[in-house]
């Protein structure tokens, strides 16, 4: 029952005093015109406000079948009360009595130990006698008092060495404390064992604590942790480069174009040495760009060859696919599409119909040459764009806009031989239009478009 | 190894004809060590070689015409054969054709040549053809994928029961780092393309198979369906590729000339603007 039910659910009163005088309460009868579902009756099981969240309508599908919800077991059979009762815990050595709420069933409080007492675990720290100390445990670096103190702390703090190190009276590192503790335990174990063979399997005996190794390990970890993001990236680059180079080395037998110093295991310390090598690598691919950008895929190709060799048996079509991929690894998707378009224009099958060794080799070489061709075309475009910038760049068109496909017949050997296939036609038009300026230097009178431009200089003048 | 020494030239170690028993033992010692190095060199050479087996695989499908039912409209054969119809069982031990699951026992194993499988049906699906090789050849199997084709590409007129639909693919199986046994076994077989060993290396000729007749039957030269086999000639493709390469190379040369010209011009411009 909530407020609205009370207001609306009750039978219609005749008159009821209200602040507005004898005004009748809104009657359920009036509501009949309104959609009966809303605000007439609160649905069972959930509050009115929650029901309104669904839009005031019942959901189409029951989201949770009420029958599936667990019924609070025995809620009707027993009497449940909650009482504020004292309790003790076996985990405590003193007899401190604390209080807490307890669920009492039918007047019977629960029995048993405090439920969290079972989590009070502790370590069994070895206790040695003075005699044993004299016989087995003396150490030049440690006094007996220190060792005793150490073991006392270990017992108190359950071998939490960080805490122990903090509380240790003389300043000792965590590793030193650990080393002393474990070596003492080990010595005691060996001394107390009836026969050496009995404890040979004990982890303390088998794998003793190695303090120098631990120190080194922590140092290395902290180095890795404190690496800046840039260093991390450089490391990843170096490792990838090393991997590629070792693969290329394996296959290419030293015919690699890029000279690389031998890459041994890179430890975090050797960042600088390795990073320097990476830096020396990066300029060289750029330098090779003008030679047709074939250099970068060399290692890809070599590693593909190596992995094919590893396969022991493969199909030649598969091999060709891999080699084509490797050769085009430096090219973007658009370039690859242009290569395929060129192949089609040349009347060559994208995948050879008769993939013999010779055919596949020729096909691969053709693809590489087409890549070179496209790269050179791009370079030419760039150069000409550069050329225009020498003239204050007063061309109407920007380098990016492709002009209409005009095949200009220019006299000199600047045009291509008119091809039977029009690959590069569009680009040729663009090139020709751009070539107006450089052409000017060597040949005839200016075309009308040019005369408007103020020419700062003319090489022919100078 | 009497065979090898007779067929190989001992390069590097000449045997001077020194008479006498002492020198004879010396000679045999020299022979032995040169044999060893020869063996090592041979092994190294073999590692760099590859043996290839040209194959053609595909299917031929006949429409059954009047005899066609709803579920058996075509009779088809899927197969793997040698590229020149030679017997590939010299390297292939058995072939497994994995058919569509709607077929009974869709995994069909063919243990000897001719490596083919005939069935009837109505549907087109991908068949996985797995080639298993002899133990001395390769331990890993190789998979081929063929889409079974029953219906002709172009709907040109009525289907004929006489003219089948044929789809074949040419490929070559490449074996890297062949073992000596494998190499010597197949070096003279017509189905296998074996590179010539450089001068000075040779392997003993293979032990001839007892059953030469059995070998003969494995080739597909006189196969019933051989009239429908396609002819794959690399010459055509090579010519086209060579022509294409020439064109591309010519353009590359032209572009390079232009680039260097422009570079020259830019140099001039630069010096001019500096004036």
XYZ file of C-alpha atoms in Angstrom:
737
model
C 0.000 0.000 0.000
C 1.444 3.287 -0.835
C 0.118 6.772 -0.750
C -1.657 6.738 -4.064
C -3.440 3.540 -3.284
C -4.711 5.074 -0.141
C -5.910 8.133 -1.929
C -7.516 6.365 -4.808
C -8.153 2.876 -3.686
C -10.628 3.644 -0.996
C -14.323 3.750 -1.733
C -15.711 7.078 -2.665
C -16.477 9.186 0.364
C -19.574 11.411 0.317
C -17.999 14.506 1.652
C -14.613 15.038 3.108
C -13.331 18.226 4.633
C -10.408 19.507 2.608
C -8.508 22.779 2.571
C -10.547 23.831 -0.408
C -13.782 23.360 1.316
C -16.104 20.505 0.787
C -14.523 19.344 -2.347
C -14.696 15.769 -3.220
C -11.517 13.841 -3.650
C -10.782 12.734 -7.170
C -12.870 9.650 -7.632
C -11.762 6.428 -9.061
C -14.858 6.679 -11.261
C -13.390 9.688 -12.980
C -10.365 7.707 -13.717
C -12.187 5.230 -15.813
C -11.654 7.374 -18.854
C -7.988 7.415 -18.169
C -5.996 4.343 -19.074
C -6.741 2.052 -16.220
C -3.314 0.643 -15.988
C -1.606 3.791 -14.928
C -1.732 5.029 -11.380
C -4.761 2.958 -10.600
C -2.993 0.193 -8.945
C 0.491 -0.297 -7.924
C 1.833 -3.501 -9.408
C 2.851 -6.208 -7.077
C 6.379 -6.886 -6.155
C 8.018 -3.615 -7.094
C 7.541 -0.075 -5.993
C 5.556 2.355 -8.071
C 8.550 4.463 -8.923
C 10.507 1.505 -10.207
C 7.563 0.436 -12.277
C 7.371 3.887 -13.765
C 10.927 3.471 -15.004
C 9.734 0.949 -17.509
C 7.467 3.604 -18.936
C 4.511 2.647 -16.855
C 3.954 -0.446 -18.907
C 4.697 -3.982 -18.006
C 7.693 -5.339 -19.890
C 6.937 -7.546 -22.856
C 9.048 -10.384 -21.584
C 9.618 -11.161 -17.979
C 13.203 -10.283 -17.348
C 13.498 -12.358 -14.258
C 10.991 -14.991 -13.519
C 9.929 -14.395 -10.016
C 9.768 -18.099 -9.353
C 13.463 -18.348 -10.122
C 14.393 -16.021 -7.369
C 15.472 -17.837 -4.303
C 13.028 -17.674 -1.549
C 14.529 -16.832 1.699
C 14.610 -20.291 3.188
C 12.619 -21.066 6.287
C 11.512 -17.517 6.612
C 8.166 -18.672 7.875
C 9.210 -21.628 10.010
C 11.618 -19.908 12.358
C 11.821 -16.830 14.363
C 14.814 -14.716 13.432
C 16.069 -11.993 15.676
C 19.249 -10.020 15.721
C 21.010 -9.505 19.023
C 24.002 -7.504 20.145
C 26.133 -10.103 21.815
C 29.697 -10.428 23.080
C 32.149 -12.826 21.459
C 35.694 -14.052 21.784
C 38.129 -15.140 19.130
C 40.589 -17.988 19.372
C 42.937 -15.865 17.334
C 43.497 -13.555 20.239
C 45.835 -14.353 23.035
C 44.319 -11.887 25.465
C 40.748 -12.327 26.647
C 39.415 -9.263 24.961
C 35.666 -9.413 24.690
C 34.078 -7.543 21.835
C 30.460 -7.187 20.811
C 28.732 -7.642 17.499
C 25.307 -8.275 15.939
C 24.390 -11.919 15.860
C 21.609 -13.579 13.945
C 19.662 -15.565 16.512
C 17.411 -18.353 15.288
C 14.579 -19.343 17.555
C 16.386 -17.932 20.537
C 19.529 -19.969 19.951
C 22.651 -17.976 19.282
C 25.185 -19.509 16.871
C 27.957 -21.615 18.264
C 31.536 -22.029 17.289
C 34.598 -19.923 17.089
C 34.697 -16.497 15.639
C 34.335 -17.065 11.902
C 37.425 -15.130 10.950
C 39.705 -16.829 13.423
C 40.699 -19.448 10.889
C 42.477 -16.825 8.809
C 44.983 -16.118 11.534
C 47.837 -18.038 10.039
C 51.426 -17.628 11.057
C 54.792 -18.922 10.033
C 56.724 -21.485 12.021
C 59.977 -19.724 12.442
C 62.846 -21.968 13.459
C 64.139 -21.618 16.971
C 67.747 -22.477 17.537
C 69.532 -23.052 20.794
C 72.635 -21.189 21.799
C 74.529 -24.374 21.437
C 73.407 -24.779 17.868
C 74.347 -21.206 17.246
C 77.879 -21.764 18.459
C 78.258 -24.873 16.418
C 76.707 -24.050 13.059
C 75.500 -20.528 12.742
C 78.323 -18.168 13.461
C 79.044 -15.681 10.768
C 81.633 -12.896 10.547
C 79.069 -10.434 9.247
C 76.485 -11.088 11.928
C 76.558 -10.968 15.675
C 74.475 -13.306 17.757
C 72.412 -10.431 19.041
C 71.597 -9.319 15.548
C 70.652 -12.824 14.482
C 68.463 -13.268 17.517
C 66.812 -9.941 16.862
C 66.251 -10.912 13.281
C 64.540 -14.121 14.208
C 62.431 -12.426 16.751
C 61.230 -9.949 14.187
C 60.638 -12.713 11.690
C 58.416 -14.429 14.175
C 56.541 -11.280 15.023
C 56.012 -10.195 11.464
C 55.593 -13.548 9.758
C 58.608 -13.163 7.510
C 57.445 -9.876 6.077
C 60.947 -8.777 5.315
C 60.068 -5.304 4.225
C 58.620 -4.590 7.637
C 61.461 -6.380 9.347
C 63.983 -4.327 7.423
C 62.265 -1.174 8.543
C 62.360 -2.193 12.154
C 65.759 -3.729 12.234
C 67.949 -1.758 14.623
C 71.064 -1.680 12.470
C 70.553 -0.806 8.862
C 70.537 -3.909 6.747
C 69.069 -4.352 3.302
C 66.171 -6.686 2.740
C 68.406 -8.991 0.766
C 70.949 -9.212 3.529
C 68.268 -10.063 6.050
C 66.814 -12.674 3.777
C 70.191 -14.140 3.105
C 70.980 -14.433 6.797
C 67.606 -15.905 7.624
C 67.659 -18.509 4.898
C 71.224 -19.539 5.429
C 70.573 -19.974 9.163
C 67.501 -22.063 8.455
C 69.391 -24.106 5.957
C 72.273 -24.744 8.307
C 69.890 -25.744 11.093
C 68.016 -28.073 8.784
C 71.179 -29.771 7.684
C 72.475 -29.977 11.224
C 69.297 -31.411 12.642
C 68.618 -33.856 9.884
C 69.407 -37.448 10.832
C 70.832 -38.151 7.407
C 71.746 -35.738 4.654
C 69.605 -37.612 2.188
C 66.452 -36.892 4.147
C 66.399 -33.264 3.481
C 68.114 -33.231 0.117
C 64.751 -32.586 -1.431
C 63.873 -29.698 0.812
C 63.625 -26.509 -1.200
C 65.916 -24.615 1.151
C 68.622 -27.184 0.646
C 68.150 -27.682 -3.044
C 67.826 -24.074 -4.155
C 69.569 -21.907 -1.629
C 68.945 -18.200 -1.563
C 71.408 -16.470 -3.816
C 71.812 -12.940 -2.581
C 73.750 -11.538 -5.508
C 71.269 -12.952 -7.965
C 68.415 -11.453 -6.024
C 70.045 -8.048 -5.881
C 70.703 -8.148 -9.588
C 67.188 -9.246 -10.352
C 65.659 -6.429 -8.357
C 67.954 -3.926 -9.933
C 66.987 -5.098 -13.402
C 63.308 -4.951 -12.496
C 63.586 -1.434 -11.221
C 65.382 -0.446 -14.379
C 62.624 -1.843 -16.485
C 60.037 -0.155 -14.313
C 61.714 3.197 -14.492
C 62.171 3.130 -18.246
C 60.549 6.015 -19.926
C 58.041 5.340 -22.641
C 60.508 6.455 -25.221
C 63.057 3.995 -24.031
C 60.456 1.271 -24.121
C 59.653 2.073 -27.667
C 63.282 2.148 -28.603
C 63.792 -1.246 -26.996
C 60.899 -2.744 -28.897
C 62.213 -1.266 -32.127
C 65.669 -2.596 -31.508
C 64.433 -6.059 -30.721
C 62.257 -6.145 -33.799
C 65.133 -4.913 -35.895
C 67.455 -7.509 -34.404
C 64.964 -10.231 -35.160
C 64.565 -9.102 -38.731
C 68.237 -8.788 -39.224
C 69.052 -12.178 -37.842
C 66.487 -13.692 -40.162
C 67.800 -11.759 -43.091
C 71.288 -12.816 -42.192
C 70.233 -16.407 -42.140
C 68.759 -16.273 -45.598
C 70.542 -13.550 -47.444
C 74.044 -14.701 -46.562
C 75.501 -11.313 -46.129
C 74.162 -9.718 -49.287
C 72.037 -7.385 -47.201
C 72.330 -3.792 -48.390
C 72.001 -2.282 -44.924
C 75.119 -2.724 -42.853
C 74.235 -3.463 -39.253
C 76.533 -4.095 -36.297
C 76.112 -7.469 -34.641
C 73.111 -7.440 -32.325
C 73.600 -9.576 -29.273
C 71.111 -9.988 -26.428
C 69.924 -6.553 -25.492
C 69.864 -6.091 -21.763
C 68.104 -3.002 -20.430
C 71.488 -1.537 -19.692
C 72.595 -1.672 -23.284
C 69.907 0.642 -24.518
C 72.251 3.275 -25.721
C 74.424 1.016 -27.792
C 71.493 -0.616 -29.447
C 69.590 2.618 -29.876
C 72.533 4.141 -31.646
C 72.457 1.272 -34.075
C 68.777 1.865 -34.785
C 69.437 5.518 -35.460
C 72.162 4.638 -37.892
C 69.700 2.388 -39.707
C 66.962 4.930 -40.161
C 68.756 7.372 -42.428
C 69.893 4.717 -44.853
C 66.455 3.588 -46.103
C 65.652 7.207 -46.822
C 68.855 7.642 -48.710
C 67.965 4.651 -50.792
C 64.548 5.994 -51.600
C 65.656 7.648 -54.766
C 66.979 4.373 -56.065
C 63.460 3.107 -56.272
C 62.602 2.313 -52.657
C 63.459 -1.329 -53.157
C 65.727 -1.347 -50.122
C 63.168 -1.561 -47.314
C 61.517 -4.808 -48.476
C 64.843 -6.608 -48.829
C 64.690 -7.960 -45.314
C 61.033 -8.864 -45.800
C 61.850 -10.766 -48.933
C 64.775 -12.497 -47.301
C 62.776 -13.555 -44.298
C 59.983 -14.807 -46.554
C 62.499 -16.887 -48.450
C 63.803 -18.271 -45.202
C 60.359 -19.169 -43.926
C 59.508 -20.842 -47.232
C 62.644 -22.929 -46.960
C 61.583 -23.928 -43.471
C 58.296 -25.239 -44.770
C 59.993 -28.122 -46.605
C 57.042 -28.459 -48.955
C 54.829 -25.792 -50.438
C 52.950 -24.857 -53.581
C 54.551 -22.461 -55.970
C 51.433 -20.305 -56.075
C 51.637 -19.952 -52.330
C 55.306 -19.018 -52.561
C 54.549 -16.391 -55.170
C 51.820 -14.921 -53.020
C 54.186 -14.591 -50.104
C 56.922 -13.074 -52.206
C 54.541 -10.573 -53.744
C 53.388 -9.601 -50.286
C 56.939 -9.201 -49.095
C 57.924 -7.137 -52.090
C 54.941 -4.844 -51.612
C 55.355 -4.636 -47.885
C 56.446 -1.025 -48.043
C 53.590 -0.021 -50.298
C 50.165 1.125 -49.208
C 46.902 -0.375 -50.325
C 46.378 2.253 -52.988
C 49.745 1.579 -54.505
C 49.071 -2.128 -54.584
C 45.799 -1.479 -56.365
C 47.633 0.634 -58.893
C 50.120 -2.149 -59.470
C 47.275 -4.552 -60.140
C 45.604 -2.087 -62.446
C 48.839 -1.722 -64.348
C 49.187 -5.453 -64.672
C 45.703 -5.661 -66.080
C 46.406 -2.877 -68.526
C 49.473 -4.740 -69.667
C 47.374 -7.835 -70.261
C 49.061 -9.875 -67.557
C 47.157 -12.197 -65.243
C 47.196 -11.083 -61.632
C 47.853 -14.693 -60.735
C 49.757 -16.589 -63.411
C 47.829 -19.338 -65.099
C 50.901 -21.519 -65.480
C 52.979 -20.833 -62.397
C 56.242 -22.495 -63.256
C 59.446 -21.400 -61.619
C 60.379 -19.173 -64.521
C 56.937 -17.649 -64.831
C 56.744 -16.870 -61.144
C 60.165 -15.282 -61.175
C 59.257 -13.102 -64.141
C 55.959 -12.168 -62.565
C 57.646 -11.115 -59.354
C 60.230 -9.059 -61.190
C 57.506 -7.399 -63.211
C 55.654 -6.414 -60.088
C 58.807 -5.003 -58.559
C 59.493 -3.011 -61.692
C 55.980 -1.623 -61.685
C 56.477 -0.539 -58.104
C 59.658 1.201 -59.137
C 57.799 2.857 -61.969
C 55.063 4.149 -59.705
C 57.612 5.438 -57.239
C 59.454 7.276 -59.973
C 56.218 8.830 -61.179
C 55.515 10.043 -57.701
C 58.993 11.446 -57.415
C 58.555 13.255 -60.668
C 55.387 14.831 -59.371
C 57.106 15.955 -56.237
C 60.018 17.382 -58.148
C 57.738 19.354 -60.328
C 55.811 20.616 -57.375
C 59.151 21.668 -55.985
C 59.942 23.376 -59.208
C 56.808 25.422 -59.008
C 57.703 26.532 -55.536
C 60.800 28.157 -56.930
C 58.521 30.466 -58.771
C 56.489 31.620 -55.820
C 54.012 28.927 -56.687
C 51.557 31.015 -58.636
C 49.846 28.142 -60.308
C 46.107 28.096 -60.040
C 45.922 24.427 -59.318
C 47.376 22.940 -56.217
C 49.497 19.847 -56.571
C 46.711 17.710 -55.248
C 43.962 18.476 -57.754
C 43.942 16.228 -60.775
C 43.282 18.342 -63.832
C 41.366 17.200 -66.845
C 43.007 14.518 -68.868
C 44.710 16.550 -71.477
C 47.304 14.800 -73.519
C 49.533 17.593 -74.557
C 51.762 16.971 -77.447
C 54.966 18.531 -76.367
C 57.758 18.517 -78.865
C 60.698 17.303 -76.935
C 61.324 13.969 -75.397
C 59.349 14.904 -72.377
C 56.297 12.951 -73.337
C 56.016 9.253 -73.116
C 55.686 7.240 -76.214
C 51.928 7.241 -76.763
C 50.968 4.010 -75.174
C 48.540 1.470 -76.354
C 47.491 1.269 -72.759
C 46.678 4.430 -70.973
C 48.230 3.670 -67.670
C 49.612 6.853 -66.260
C 47.555 8.924 -68.651
C 45.941 10.943 -65.963
C 49.227 11.616 -64.351
C 50.771 12.526 -67.628
C 48.272 15.273 -68.109
C 49.038 16.644 -64.725
C 52.717 16.513 -65.418
C 52.413 18.262 -68.693
C 50.476 21.099 -67.221
C 53.012 21.505 -64.517
C 55.796 21.365 -66.996
C 54.827 24.654 -68.434
C 57.195 26.447 -66.183
C 60.292 24.329 -66.417
C 59.679 23.944 -70.099
C 59.836 27.662 -70.384
C 63.437 27.776 -69.544
C 64.520 25.903 -72.544
C 61.957 26.528 -75.179
C 59.602 28.906 -76.798
C 57.331 31.837 -76.032
C 55.110 31.955 -73.006
C 51.581 30.700 -73.304
C 48.815 33.213 -72.571
C 48.159 31.870 -69.108
C 51.682 32.539 -68.114
C 51.961 36.115 -69.215
C 49.865 37.353 -66.368
C 52.303 36.167 -63.828
C 55.001 38.514 -62.807
C 58.141 36.624 -63.538
C 60.756 37.354 -61.038
C 63.444 36.083 -63.231
C 64.046 34.095 -66.302
C 67.039 31.933 -66.451
C 67.362 32.853 -70.081
C 67.668 36.467 -69.053
C 70.462 35.916 -66.647
C 81.238 -46.604 -53.042
C 82.302 -47.932 -56.383
C 79.424 -46.287 -58.213
C 80.036 -42.793 -57.061
C 83.734 -42.832 -57.586
C 83.243 -43.989 -61.132
C 80.752 -41.291 -61.963
C 82.316 -38.392 -60.160
C 85.327 -36.359 -60.880
C 87.653 -35.925 -58.013
C 88.327 -32.265 -58.288
C 91.115 -30.836 -56.258
C 92.824 -34.014 -55.252
C 94.679 -35.507 -58.110
C 96.047 -38.960 -57.615
C 99.647 -39.067 -58.638
C 100.649 -42.486 -59.785
C 103.124 -43.419 -57.133
C 104.058 -47.035 -57.206
C 104.485 -49.300 -54.196
C 102.361 -50.725 -51.422
C 103.046 -47.959 -48.959
C 101.907 -45.317 -51.334
C 98.841 -47.388 -52.155
C 97.612 -47.175 -48.594
C 98.417 -43.505 -48.739
C 96.318 -43.241 -51.850
C 93.379 -44.997 -50.288
C 93.620 -42.627 -47.376
C 93.545 -39.704 -49.757
C 90.603 -41.239 -51.560
C 88.717 -41.634 -48.295
C 89.191 -38.046 -47.154
C 88.225 -36.633 -50.520
C 85.149 -38.818 -50.435
C 84.220 -37.316 -47.091
C 84.605 -33.750 -48.226
C 82.726 -34.641 -51.331
C 79.937 -36.027 -49.238
C 79.837 -32.880 -47.181
C 79.795 -30.688 -50.239
C 77.069 -32.785 -51.754
C 74.970 -32.515 -48.621
C 75.467 -28.778 -48.612
C 74.498 -28.531 -52.241
C 71.391 -30.589 -51.681
C 70.317 -28.218 -48.959
C 70.226 -25.371 -51.427
C 68.324 -27.231 -54.118
C 64.664 -27.619 -54.633
C 62.818 -30.407 -56.352
C 59.520 -29.548 -57.933
C 56.649 -31.625 -59.205
C 54.253 -29.926 -61.626
C 50.679 -30.976 -61.045
C 47.265 -30.200 -62.375
C 44.199 -30.622 -60.236
C 40.559 -29.979 -60.835
C 37.334 -31.589 -61.900
C 35.434 -32.729 -64.940
C 31.654 -32.838 -64.686
C 29.123 -34.347 -67.065
C 25.473 -33.475 -67.028
C 23.451 -36.614 -66.872
C 20.731 -35.346 -69.129
C 17.740 -37.662 -69.217
C 19.187 -39.820 -66.503
C 19.529 -36.855 -64.177
C 17.507 -36.915 -60.999
C 17.002 -34.089 -58.560
C 19.867 -35.113 -56.357
C 22.079 -36.704 -58.954
C 22.164 -34.305 -61.844
C 25.842 -34.558 -62.666
C 28.564 -37.125 -62.662
C 31.873 -35.603 -61.747
C 35.455 -36.622 -61.195
C 37.919 -34.693 -59.086
C 41.585 -35.525 -59.532
C 45.232 -34.657 -59.213
C 47.504 -35.545 -62.097
C 51.022 -34.850 -63.180
C 51.545 -31.644 -65.103
C 52.625 -33.551 -68.178
C 50.474 -36.548 -67.304
C 53.387 -38.414 -65.837
C 52.991 -40.645 -62.828
C 53.195 -38.644 -59.613
C 52.972 -41.664 -57.338
C 56.759 -41.532 -57.292
C 56.368 -38.771 -54.703
C 52.713 -38.977 -53.708
C 51.840 -41.839 -51.428
C 48.132 -41.194 -51.201
C 45.575 -38.487 -51.695
C 42.637 -37.707 -49.446
C 39.631 -35.945 -50.901
C 37.437 -34.292 -48.311
C 33.946 -33.915 -49.699
C 30.896 -32.084 -48.488
C 29.457 -33.584 -45.332
C 26.264 -34.534 -47.138
C 28.156 -37.281 -48.889
C 28.493 -40.712 -47.349
C 31.967 -41.151 -45.907
C 33.027 -37.696 -46.998
C 36.683 -38.500 -46.412
C 37.797 -40.461 -49.447
C 41.274 -41.925 -49.481
C 42.958 -42.873 -52.731
C 46.032 -44.995 -52.191
C 47.561 -45.144 -55.620
C 47.470 -43.614 -59.030
C 45.397 -42.404 -60.736
C 44.564 -40.051 -57.868
C 40.966 -39.354 -58.679
C 37.524 -39.684 -57.268
C 34.251 -39.932 -59.111
C 30.862 -39.166 -57.666
C 27.447 -37.996 -58.667
C 25.546 -35.118 -57.197
C 23.988 -31.736 -57.801
C 25.927 -29.282 -55.641
C 29.128 -27.288 -55.996
C 31.349 -27.038 -52.959
C 34.962 -26.747 -51.932
C 36.917 -29.956 -51.889
C 40.048 -30.154 -49.783
C 42.618 -32.314 -51.478
C 45.384 -33.465 -49.169
C 48.529 -34.919 -50.657
C 50.514 -37.293 -48.483
C 54.026 -37.970 -49.605
C 56.354 -40.927 -49.206
C 58.403 -40.984 -46.051
C 61.680 -40.098 -47.712
C 60.056 -37.215 -49.554
C 58.318 -35.176 -46.895
C 56.523 -35.904 -43.662
C 54.123 -32.994 -43.860
C 51.044 -33.262 -46.049
C 50.082 -30.525 -48.465
C 46.590 -29.167 -48.963
C 44.970 -28.049 -52.181
C 41.604 -26.370 -52.373
C 39.356 -26.847 -55.357
C 35.889 -25.496 -55.900
C 33.874 -28.189 -57.628
C 32.242 -26.802 -60.741
C 29.287 -28.490 -62.363
C 27.458 -25.743 -64.178
C 28.973 -23.875 -67.096
C 30.052 -20.291 -66.632
C 28.008 -18.885 -69.447
C 24.413 -19.891 -69.882
C 24.998 -20.493 -73.550
C 22.193 -22.700 -74.673
C 21.109 -26.046 -73.318
C 23.465 -28.254 -71.345
C 24.940 -31.139 -73.226
C 25.705 -34.548 -71.934
C 28.594 -34.820 -74.334
C 30.583 -31.740 -73.421
C 31.663 -31.637 -69.788
C 32.483 -28.682 -67.594
C 36.224 -28.728 -66.965
C 38.084 -26.640 -64.404
C 41.760 -27.316 -63.907
C 44.457 -25.490 -61.994
C 48.150 -25.774 -62.617
C 50.578 -25.633 -59.748
C 53.938 -26.979 -58.716
C 54.843 -28.725 -55.510
C 58.192 -27.493 -54.291
C 60.326 -29.576 -51.947
C 63.149 -27.713 -50.257
C 66.275 -29.337 -48.886
C 65.627 -32.748 -50.414
C 67.195 -35.768 -48.829
C 69.822 -37.700 -50.704
C 67.591 -40.743 -50.922
C 64.729 -38.760 -52.334
C 66.972 -37.005 -54.793
C 68.593 -40.135 -56.113
C 65.261 -41.937 -56.316
C 63.613 -39.340 -58.506
C 66.476 -37.736 -60.341
C 65.567 -39.366 -63.624
C 61.818 -39.580 -63.264
C 59.756 -37.768 -65.894
C 57.196 -36.493 -63.407
C 59.775 -34.654 -61.350
C 61.776 -31.557 -62.157
C 65.199 -32.029 -60.678
C 67.854 -29.388 -61.053
C 71.153 -30.474 -62.474
C 73.809 -30.928 -59.920
C 76.853 -28.817 -60.618
C 79.785 -30.562 -62.206
C 81.589 -32.850 -59.875
C 78.592 -33.870 -57.868
C 76.565 -36.905 -58.627
C 74.356 -39.336 -56.903
C 74.196 -43.030 -57.523
C 71.433 -43.960 -59.924
C 68.331 -45.226 -58.202
C 67.677 -48.869 -57.542
C 65.321 -49.765 -60.381
C 61.844 -50.693 -59.343
C 61.098 -54.342 -59.795
C 57.719 -53.756 -61.299
C 58.207 -51.452 -64.260
C 54.755 -52.259 -65.582
C 53.147 -51.165 -62.371
C 54.890 -47.852 -62.722
C 53.672 -47.374 -66.240
C 50.032 -47.543 -65.300
C 50.304 -44.640 -62.896
C 50.554 -42.014 -65.582
C 47.451 -40.379 -67.031
C 48.516 -40.118 -70.633
C 45.908 -42.576 -71.793
C 43.307 -41.740 -69.250
C 39.693 -41.988 -70.355
C 39.191 -38.328 -69.647
C 42.491 -37.214 -71.091
C 40.812 -35.641 -74.087
C 39.397 -32.988 -71.766
C 42.660 -32.182 -70.071
C 43.872 -28.646 -70.604
C 47.252 -27.883 -71.971
C 49.306 -25.627 -69.798
C 52.184 -24.078 -71.589
C 54.382 -21.603 -69.864
C 55.670 -20.186 -73.136
C 52.636 -17.986 -73.670
C 52.758 -16.517 -70.243
C 56.497 -16.028 -70.382
C 56.211 -14.110 -73.615
C 53.550 -11.832 -72.235
C 55.520 -11.217 -69.100
C 58.676 -10.468 -71.020
C 56.840 -7.987 -73.241
C 55.279 -6.298 -70.229
C 58.596 -6.037 -68.483
C 60.152 -4.427 -71.511
C 57.472 -1.778 -71.629
C 57.788 -1.019 -67.972
C 61.548 -0.863 -68.177
C 61.357 1.559 -71.072
C 59.095 3.839 -69.084
C 61.344 3.645 -66.108
C 64.263 4.767 -68.252
C 62.265 7.667 -69.601
C 61.211 8.756 -66.158
C 64.759 8.570 -64.888
C 65.910 10.808 -67.700
C 63.196 13.306 -66.908
C 64.028 13.268 -63.257
C 67.658 13.980 -63.866
C 66.734 16.764 -66.276
C 64.503 18.367 -63.724
C 67.175 18.035 -61.111
C 69.474 19.886 -63.421
C 66.916 22.610 -63.941
C 66.359 22.971 -60.274
C 70.034 23.406 -59.812
C 69.991 26.185 -62.372
C 67.028 27.820 -60.745
C 68.629 27.674 -57.400
C 71.824 29.247 -58.616
C 69.841 31.807 -60.554
C 67.843 32.890 -57.536
C 70.989 33.169 -55.534
C 72.346 35.730 -57.933
